[in-house]
Tab-separated table of C-alpha atoms and ligand atoms in Angstrom:
chain	number	residue	atom	x	y	z
G	824	GLN	CA	206.674	33.796	140.561
G	825	ALA	CA	206.764	37.539	140.162
G	826	LYS	CA	204.247	40.008	138.936
G	827	ARG	CA	205.592	42.748	136.697
G	828	LEU	CA	204.013	46.078	137.374
G	829	GLY	CA	205.551	47.959	134.470
G	830	GLY	CA	209.016	49.492	134.231
G	831	ASP	CA	211.530	47.842	136.479
G	832	ARG	CA	209.188	47.464	139.395
G	833	ILE	CA	208.730	43.845	140.256
G	834	GLU	CA	206.514	42.891	143.115
G	835	ALA	CA	207.025	39.591	144.810
G	836	PHE	CA	203.952	37.493	144.444
G	837	ARG	CA	203.263	35.049	147.220
G	838	PRO	CA	202.201	31.710	145.820
G	839	ALA	CA	200.985	28.772	147.887
G	840	PHE	CA	202.871	28.738	151.189
G	841	LYS	CA	203.775	25.109	150.791
G	842	THR	CA	206.267	26.041	148.103
G	843	HIS	CA	208.318	27.784	150.775
G	844	SER	CA	210.060	25.286	152.978
G	845	SER	CA	209.672	27.542	156.024
G	846	GLY	CA	206.138	28.597	155.162
G	847	LYS	CA	204.442	25.502	156.425
G	848	VAL	CA	206.238	25.459	159.752
G	849	GLU	CA	205.505	29.127	160.222
G	850	LEU	CA	201.869	28.668	159.309
G	851	GLU	CA	201.699	25.791	161.752
G	852	SER	CA	202.893	27.854	164.712
G	853	ASP	CA	200.705	30.753	163.619
G	854	LEU	CA	197.709	28.447	163.529
G	855	ARG	CA	198.395	27.458	167.125
G	856	ARG	CA	198.219	31.078	168.139
G	857	ALA	CA	195.304	31.953	165.864
G	858	PHE	CA	192.733	30.997	168.504
G	859	GLY	CA	193.910	33.459	171.115
G	860	ARG	CA	194.152	36.151	168.495
G	861	ASN	CA	190.597	35.787	167.263
G	862	GLU	CA	191.745	35.071	163.740
G	863	LEU	CA	189.448	32.094	163.262
G	864	SER	CA	185.803	32.348	162.364
G	865	LEU	CA	183.093	30.468	160.558
G	866	ALA	CA	181.389	31.312	157.295
G	867	TYR	CA	177.933	29.919	156.586
G	868	GLN	CA	176.891	28.850	153.106
G	869	PRO	CA	173.147	28.436	152.550
G	870	ILE	CA	171.858	24.990	151.647
G	871	VAL	CA	168.762	25.724	149.597
G	872	ARG	CA	165.638	23.578	149.440
G	873	LEU	CA	164.999	23.212	145.721
G	874	ALA	CA	161.232	22.725	146.128
G	875	ASP	CA	160.658	26.256	147.430
G	876	GLY	CA	163.979	28.047	147.059
G	877	GLN	CA	164.229	28.717	150.805
G	878	ILE	CA	167.241	28.296	153.062
G	879	ALA	CA	166.945	24.903	154.767
G	880	GLY	CA	170.261	25.108	156.562
G	881	PHE	CA	173.875	26.224	156.366
G	882	GLU	CA	177.209	24.518	156.021
G	883	ALA	CA	179.674	25.959	158.537
G	884	LEU	CA	183.070	26.577	156.918
G	885	LEU	CA	186.196	27.554	158.824
G	886	ARG	CA	187.905	30.808	157.925
G	887	TRP	CA	191.324	32.006	158.972
G	888	ASN	CA	192.117	35.646	158.590
G	889	HIS	CA	195.842	35.707	159.230
G	890	VAL	CA	196.977	38.943	160.861
G	891	ARG	CA	199.685	39.582	158.249
G	892	ARG	CA	198.903	37.305	155.337
G	893	GLY	CA	195.168	37.912	155.223
G	894	PRO	CA	192.727	35.095	154.422
G	895	VAL	CA	194.322	31.646	154.233
G	896	SER	CA	192.342	29.038	152.300
G	897	PRO	CA	190.992	26.024	154.201
G	898	ALA	CA	192.510	23.898	151.432
G	899	GLU	CA	195.822	25.070	152.855
G	900	PHE	CA	195.350	25.167	156.620
G	901	ILE	CA	193.001	22.206	157.169
G	902	PRO	CA	195.676	19.692	156.029
G	903	ILE	CA	198.188	21.387	158.363
G	904	ALA	CA	195.684	21.260	161.194
G	905	GLU	CA	195.083	17.585	160.458
G	906	SER	CA	198.738	16.591	160.379
G	907	THR	CA	199.499	18.436	163.627
G	908	GLY	CA	196.407	17.359	165.508
G	909	LEU	CA	195.239	20.961	165.859
G	910	ILE	CA	192.143	19.954	163.916
G	911	VAL	CA	190.686	18.584	167.145
G	912	GLN	CA	190.633	22.075	168.687
G	913	LEU	CA	189.571	23.673	165.432
G	914	GLY	CA	186.783	21.153	165.084
G	915	GLN	CA	185.566	21.767	168.630
G	916	PHE	CA	185.546	25.470	167.957
G	917	ALA	CA	183.560	24.962	164.730
G	918	LEU	CA	181.007	22.693	166.371
G	919	ASP	CA	180.471	25.004	169.322
G	920	GLU	CA	180.313	28.192	167.294
G	921	ALA	CA	177.962	26.734	164.659
G	922	ALA	CA	175.660	25.314	167.350
G	923	ARG	CA	175.560	28.620	169.187
G	924	ARG	CA	174.574	30.487	166.026
G	925	LEU	CA	172.012	27.870	165.084
G	926	ALA	CA	170.287	28.160	168.458
G	927	ASP	CA	169.969	31.903	167.878
G	928	TRP	CA	168.723	31.588	164.290
G	929	GLN	CA	166.137	28.944	165.142
G	930	LYS	CA	164.339	31.552	167.261
G	931	LEU	CA	163.535	33.579	164.136
G	932	PRO	CA	159.962	33.115	162.833
G	933	GLY	CA	159.554	29.911	160.823
G	934	GLN	CA	163.156	28.766	161.427
G	935	ALA	CA	162.644	26.157	164.175
G	936	LYS	CA	163.832	23.360	161.855
G	937	LEU	CA	166.803	25.170	160.397
G	938	PHE	CA	169.919	22.986	160.404
G	939	VAL	CA	173.642	23.489	160.437
G	940	SER	CA	176.155	21.118	158.928
G	941	VAL	CA	179.676	20.853	160.368
G	942	ASN	CA	182.683	19.173	158.715
G	943	ILE	CA	184.421	16.452	160.681
G	944	SER	CA	187.892	15.194	159.817
G	945	SER	CA	189.375	11.798	160.569
G	946	ARG	CA	191.482	12.873	163.531
G	947	GLN	CA	188.302	14.080	165.187
G	948	LEU	CA	186.335	10.971	164.410
G	949	ILE	CA	188.866	8.512	165.768
G	950	ARG	CA	189.042	10.450	168.990
G	951	GLN	CA	186.748	8.808	171.448
G	952	ASP	CA	185.419	12.157	172.656
G	953	LEU	CA	183.571	13.282	169.546
G	954	VAL	CA	180.374	11.558	170.622
G	955	ASN	CA	180.525	13.254	174.023
G	956	ASP	CA	181.428	16.623	172.510
G	957	VAL	CA	178.394	16.464	170.259
G	958	ARG	CA	176.104	15.367	173.091
G	959	GLN	CA	177.282	18.191	175.342
G	960	THR	CA	176.982	20.771	172.595
G	961	LEU	CA	173.381	19.764	171.855
G	962	LYS	CA	172.592	20.051	175.543
G	963	LEU	CA	174.391	23.323	176.055
G	964	TYR	CA	172.447	25.062	173.291
G	965	ASN	CA	169.270	23.035	173.733
G	966	LEU	CA	169.176	21.933	170.104
G	967	ALA	CA	167.039	19.224	168.518
G	968	PRO	CA	169.661	16.642	167.470
G	969	GLU	CA	168.378	16.317	163.923
G	970	THR	CA	169.126	19.999	163.294
G	971	VAL	CA	172.840	19.364	163.671
G	972	LYS	CA	174.483	17.444	160.838
G	973	LEU	CA	178.018	16.147	160.605
G	974	GLU	CA	179.741	15.945	157.225
G	975	LEU	CA	182.234	13.164	156.614
G	976	THR	CA	183.999	12.148	153.433
G	977	GLU	CA	184.070	8.644	152.061
G	978	SER	CA	187.875	8.439	152.294
G	979	LEU	CA	187.672	9.296	155.992
G	980	VAL	CA	185.188	6.522	156.618
G	981	MET	CA	187.122	4.031	154.488
G	982	ASP	CA	190.385	4.716	156.359
G	983	ASN	CA	189.021	2.842	159.296
G	984	PRO	CA	185.678	1.315	158.344
G	985	GLU	CA	185.122	-0.779	161.474
G	986	ARG	CA	185.815	1.963	163.957
G	987	SER	CA	184.001	4.589	161.888
G	988	ALA	CA	180.925	2.399	161.672
G	989	LYS	CA	180.764	2.049	165.463
G	990	LEU	CA	181.138	5.755	166.091
G	991	LEU	CA	178.668	6.701	163.389
G	992	VAL	CA	176.091	4.339	164.838
G	993	ARG	CA	176.472	5.988	168.249
G	994	LEU	CA	176.041	9.428	166.695
G	995	LYS	CA	173.021	8.231	164.745
G	996	GLU	CA	171.465	6.867	167.947
G	997	MET	CA	171.855	10.318	169.418
G	998	GLY	CA	169.756	11.581	166.519
G	999	VAL	CA	172.226	13.860	164.731
G	1000	GLY	CA	172.299	13.972	160.936
G	1001	LEU	CA	175.148	12.309	159.068
G	1002	SER	CA	176.077	13.527	155.598
G	1003	LEU	CA	178.414	11.842	153.178
G	1004	ASP	CA	180.464	14.743	151.767
G	1005	ASP	CA	182.130	15.074	148.352
G	1006	PHE	CA	180.496	11.906	147.125
G	1007	GLY	CA	182.006	10.458	143.985
G	1008	THR	CA	185.595	11.575	144.568
G	1009	GLY	CA	186.721	8.592	146.639
G	1010	TYR	CA	187.109	4.966	145.776
G	1011	SER	CA	184.324	3.231	147.590
G	1012	SER	CA	181.076	1.976	146.204
G	1013	LEU	CA	177.790	3.490	147.230
G	1014	SER	CA	176.424	0.102	148.256
G	1015	TYR	CA	179.370	-0.406	150.610
G	1016	LEU	CA	178.937	3.020	152.087
G	1017	MET	CA	175.328	2.339	152.804
G	1018	ARG	CA	176.383	0.040	155.625
G	1019	PHE	CA	177.084	3.295	157.420
G	1020	PRO	CA	174.114	5.175	158.838
G	1021	PHE	CA	174.214	8.235	156.562
G	1022	ASP	CA	170.966	10.078	155.902
G	1023	THR	CA	172.244	12.612	153.372
G	1024	LEU	CA	174.534	12.426	150.386
G	1025	LYS	CA	176.352	15.457	148.994
G	1026	ILE	CA	177.235	15.083	145.326
G	1027	ASP	CA	180.679	16.537	144.739
G	1028	GLN	CA	181.050	19.735	142.735
G	1029	THR	CA	183.081	18.020	140.037
G	1030	PHE	CA	179.868	16.474	138.719
G	1031	LEU	CA	178.126	19.808	138.407
G	1032	ARG	CA	180.770	22.366	137.576
G	1033	GLY	CA	182.700	23.308	134.487
G	1034	GLU	CA	182.381	21.963	130.997
G	1035	ALA	CA	179.456	19.601	130.616
G	1036	GLN	CA	180.560	16.238	129.293
G	1037	PRO	CA	177.648	14.326	127.783
G	1038	GLN	CA	177.808	11.593	130.453
G	1039	ARG	CA	177.496	14.024	133.329
G	1040	PRO	CA	173.703	14.362	133.530
G	1041	ILE	CA	173.418	10.575	133.432
G	1042	ILE	CA	175.850	10.172	136.312
G	1043	VAL	CA	174.120	12.837	138.381
G	1044	GLN	CA	170.718	11.330	137.683
G	1045	SER	CA	171.926	7.870	138.658
G	1046	ILE	CA	173.446	9.090	141.912
G	1047	VAL	CA	170.282	10.972	142.871
G	1048	ASN	CA	168.032	8.016	142.059
G	1049	MET	CA	170.215	5.497	143.853
G	1050	ALA	CA	170.497	7.729	146.914
G	1051	HIS	CA	166.720	8.098	147.039
G	1052	GLU	CA	166.148	4.383	146.732
G	1053	LEU	CA	168.515	3.920	149.641
G	1054	GLY	CA	166.529	6.462	151.628
G	1055	LEU	CA	169.055	9.312	151.510
G	1056	ALA	CA	168.361	12.975	150.877
G	1057	VAL	CA	170.639	14.630	148.321
G	1058	VAL	CA	172.551	17.920	148.306
G	1059	ALA	CA	174.010	18.986	144.947
G	1060	GLU	CA	177.203	20.996	145.528
G	1061	GLY	CA	178.482	23.623	143.119
G	1062	VAL	CA	175.533	23.738	140.703
G	1063	GLU	CA	176.455	26.470	138.202
G	1064	THR	CA	173.413	27.149	136.059
G	1065	ASP	CA	169.684	27.654	136.532
G	1066	ALA	CA	169.137	24.984	133.892
G	1067	ASP	CA	171.049	22.420	135.967
G	1068	ALA	CA	169.185	23.481	139.091
G	1069	ALA	CA	165.864	22.995	137.268
G	1070	LYS	CA	166.934	19.511	136.171
G	1071	LEU	CA	167.913	18.603	139.723
G	1072	LYS	CA	164.539	19.814	140.948
G	1073	LEU	CA	162.827	17.552	138.403
G	1074	LEU	CA	164.859	14.645	139.785
G	1075	ASN	CA	163.488	15.556	143.228
G	1076	CYS	CA	166.975	16.344	144.464
G	1077	GLU	CA	166.196	17.962	147.813
G	1078	TYR	CA	168.924	20.572	148.195
G	1079	ALA	CA	171.546	22.600	146.393
G	1080	GLN	CA	174.548	24.488	147.748
G	1081	SER	CA	176.526	26.711	145.415
G	1082	TYR	CA	177.614	30.205	144.449
G	1083	LEU	CA	174.580	30.237	142.152
G	1084	TYR	CA	172.534	30.824	145.324
G	1085	ALA	CA	175.007	32.282	147.765
G	1086	PRO	CA	178.682	32.132	148.724
G	1087	PRO	CA	179.719	31.399	152.312
G	1088	LEU	CA	178.420	34.334	154.383
G	1089	SER	CA	179.307	35.970	157.657
G	1090	ALA	CA	177.061	34.991	160.569
G	1091	GLU	CA	175.478	38.450	160.492
G	1092	GLU	CA	174.692	38.234	156.791
G	1093	ALA	CA	173.345	34.693	157.189
G	1094	ARG	CA	170.952	35.893	159.892
G	1095	ARG	CA	169.829	38.823	157.770
G	1096	ARG	CA	168.915	36.547	154.892
G	1097	LEU	CA	166.918	34.284	157.192
G	1098	GLN	CA	164.997	37.295	158.423
G	1099	GLU	CA	164.336	38.438	154.881
G	1100	ARG	CA	163.556	34.858	153.859
G	1101	GLN	CA	165.695	35.328	150.826
G	1102	VAL	CA	168.721	33.418	149.699
G	1103	LYS	CA	170.019	36.210	147.507
G	1104	ARG	CA	170.065	39.780	148.678
G	1105	ALA	CA	167.530	42.056	147.091
G	1106	SER	CA	169.897	44.924	146.402
D	1948	C2E	P1	183.602	21.048	151.534
D	1948	C2E	O1	183.168	20.550	152.873
D	1948	C2E	O2	183.274	20.192	150.359
D	1948	C2E	O3	182.962	22.505	151.398
D	1948	C2E	C1	182.468	23.047	150.196
D	1948	C2E	C2	183.480	23.971	149.570
D	1948	C2E	O4	183.027	24.326	148.258
D	1948	C2E	C3	183.654	25.308	150.311
D	1948	C2E	O5	185.007	25.734	150.121
D	1948	C2E	C4	182.719	26.233	149.538
D	1948	C2E	O6	183.057	27.594	149.654
D	1948	C2E	C5	182.948	25.734	148.128
D	1948	C2E	N1	181.835	26.032	147.207
D	1948	C2E	C6	180.527	26.086	147.486
D	1948	C2E	N2	179.804	26.381	146.378
D	1948	C2E	C7	180.679	26.500	145.370
D	1948	C2E	C8	180.539	26.805	143.951
D	1948	C2E	O7	179.442	27.010	143.426
D	1948	C2E	N3	181.685	26.838	143.216
D	1948	C2E	C9	182.906	26.614	143.775
D	1948	C2E	N4	183.968	26.672	142.981
D	1948	C2E	N5	183.076	26.325	145.085
D	1948	C2E	C10	181.978	26.271	145.880
D	1948	C2E	P2	185.927	26.135	151.364
D	1948	C2E	O8	185.158	26.949	152.327
D	1948	C2E	O9	187.168	26.709	150.756
D	1948	C2E	O10	186.262	24.762	152.067
D	1948	C2E	C11	187.063	23.809	151.441
D	1948	C2E	C12	187.118	22.539	152.256
D	1948	C2E	O11	187.787	22.755	153.500
D	1948	C2E	C13	185.766	21.983	152.631
D	1948	C2E	O12	185.189	21.304	151.551
D	1948	C2E	C14	186.148	21.075	153.804
D	1948	C2E	O13	186.642	19.844	153.312
D	1948	C2E	C15	187.290	21.840	154.450
D	1948	C2E	N6	186.784	22.541	155.634
D	1948	C2E	C16	186.220	23.769	155.735
D	1948	C2E	N7	185.852	24.027	157.006
D	1948	C2E	C17	186.154	22.928	157.737
D	1948	C2E	C18	186.008	22.553	159.132
D	1948	C2E	O14	185.454	23.272	159.971
D	1948	C2E	N8	186.470	21.313	159.486
D	1948	C2E	C19	187.039	20.455	158.592
D	1948	C2E	N9	187.453	19.269	159.026
D	1948	C2E	N10	187.176	20.769	157.287
D	1948	C2E	C20	186.746	21.981	156.856
D	1949	MG	MG1	181.537	19.826	153.665
D	1950	MG	MG1	181.596	19.062	150.022
D	1951	MG	MG1	185.152	19.515	149.199
């Protein structure tokens, strides 16, 4: 791919790294070094309570600002981290950093129940130590367990249902929140998944974004109702319009997380919005 900038000047355009055979290997070794170089950080996307429009919590999302290449998308580096095992370190970093920020933010007026939600990938879950890591992190930052939520996808849980179930039960006993992420994109049935101790379901963006097929509202409504009957709270991801948000509110969907409210923010910006008690900035 090349981008023509007029005349005979052609600037090389860097597409996805995976198209370069060497790119992935290079990215892999760079990722190993990224820690020491302070290239990794977390962004925090508000999860908004639909009933009052306030920030109920944040999802912590890993960011990698590569020293030469600039921002690398998680869609690109998370799979590399997973296949190399680096995800374990990355995940520990994310958990610790998110917990540390949360402890600070909860001290703001009216924010004692604020939560943070951290993504967990399969390599982390099958490692025996996750339960201990979580326990120690809660202790270190003196956090109420229910204010820390772990997000897992259905495919992760279905990869190893027996083992996942055991670990999830131990985490549940500790009191942390368990969210089923990207719901509707995997292959498992909701009733099967309910054998796992989830307390929150996140409806995947694909049901709320883009062109509205006529069946979509029916699917969304059914998921929300079924989740509620099973005792789960619901987060709608990627809601694009105020009209859709209003419909979700009428369905008593508890939360929404999307660019409509706020993109992932720096920790400083997240704190500022909590202080102002506003999701969007009054500019
Ligand atoms: P996810 O957990 O489903 O996170 C939600 C993604 O949707 C985020 O992308 C967020 O920026 C994006 N998003 C939120 N609202 C909207 C919207 O209204 N429109 C659109 N188009 N997108 C929206 P992001 O940050 O690029 O993360 C992508 C994925 O990378 C995450 O999906 C998660 O699976 C993975 N990931 C990110 N951080 C971590 C981490 O710390 N650990 C693990 N294991 N995975 C992570
Ligand atoms: Mg997530
Ligand atoms: Mg998601
Ligand atoms: Mg996703």
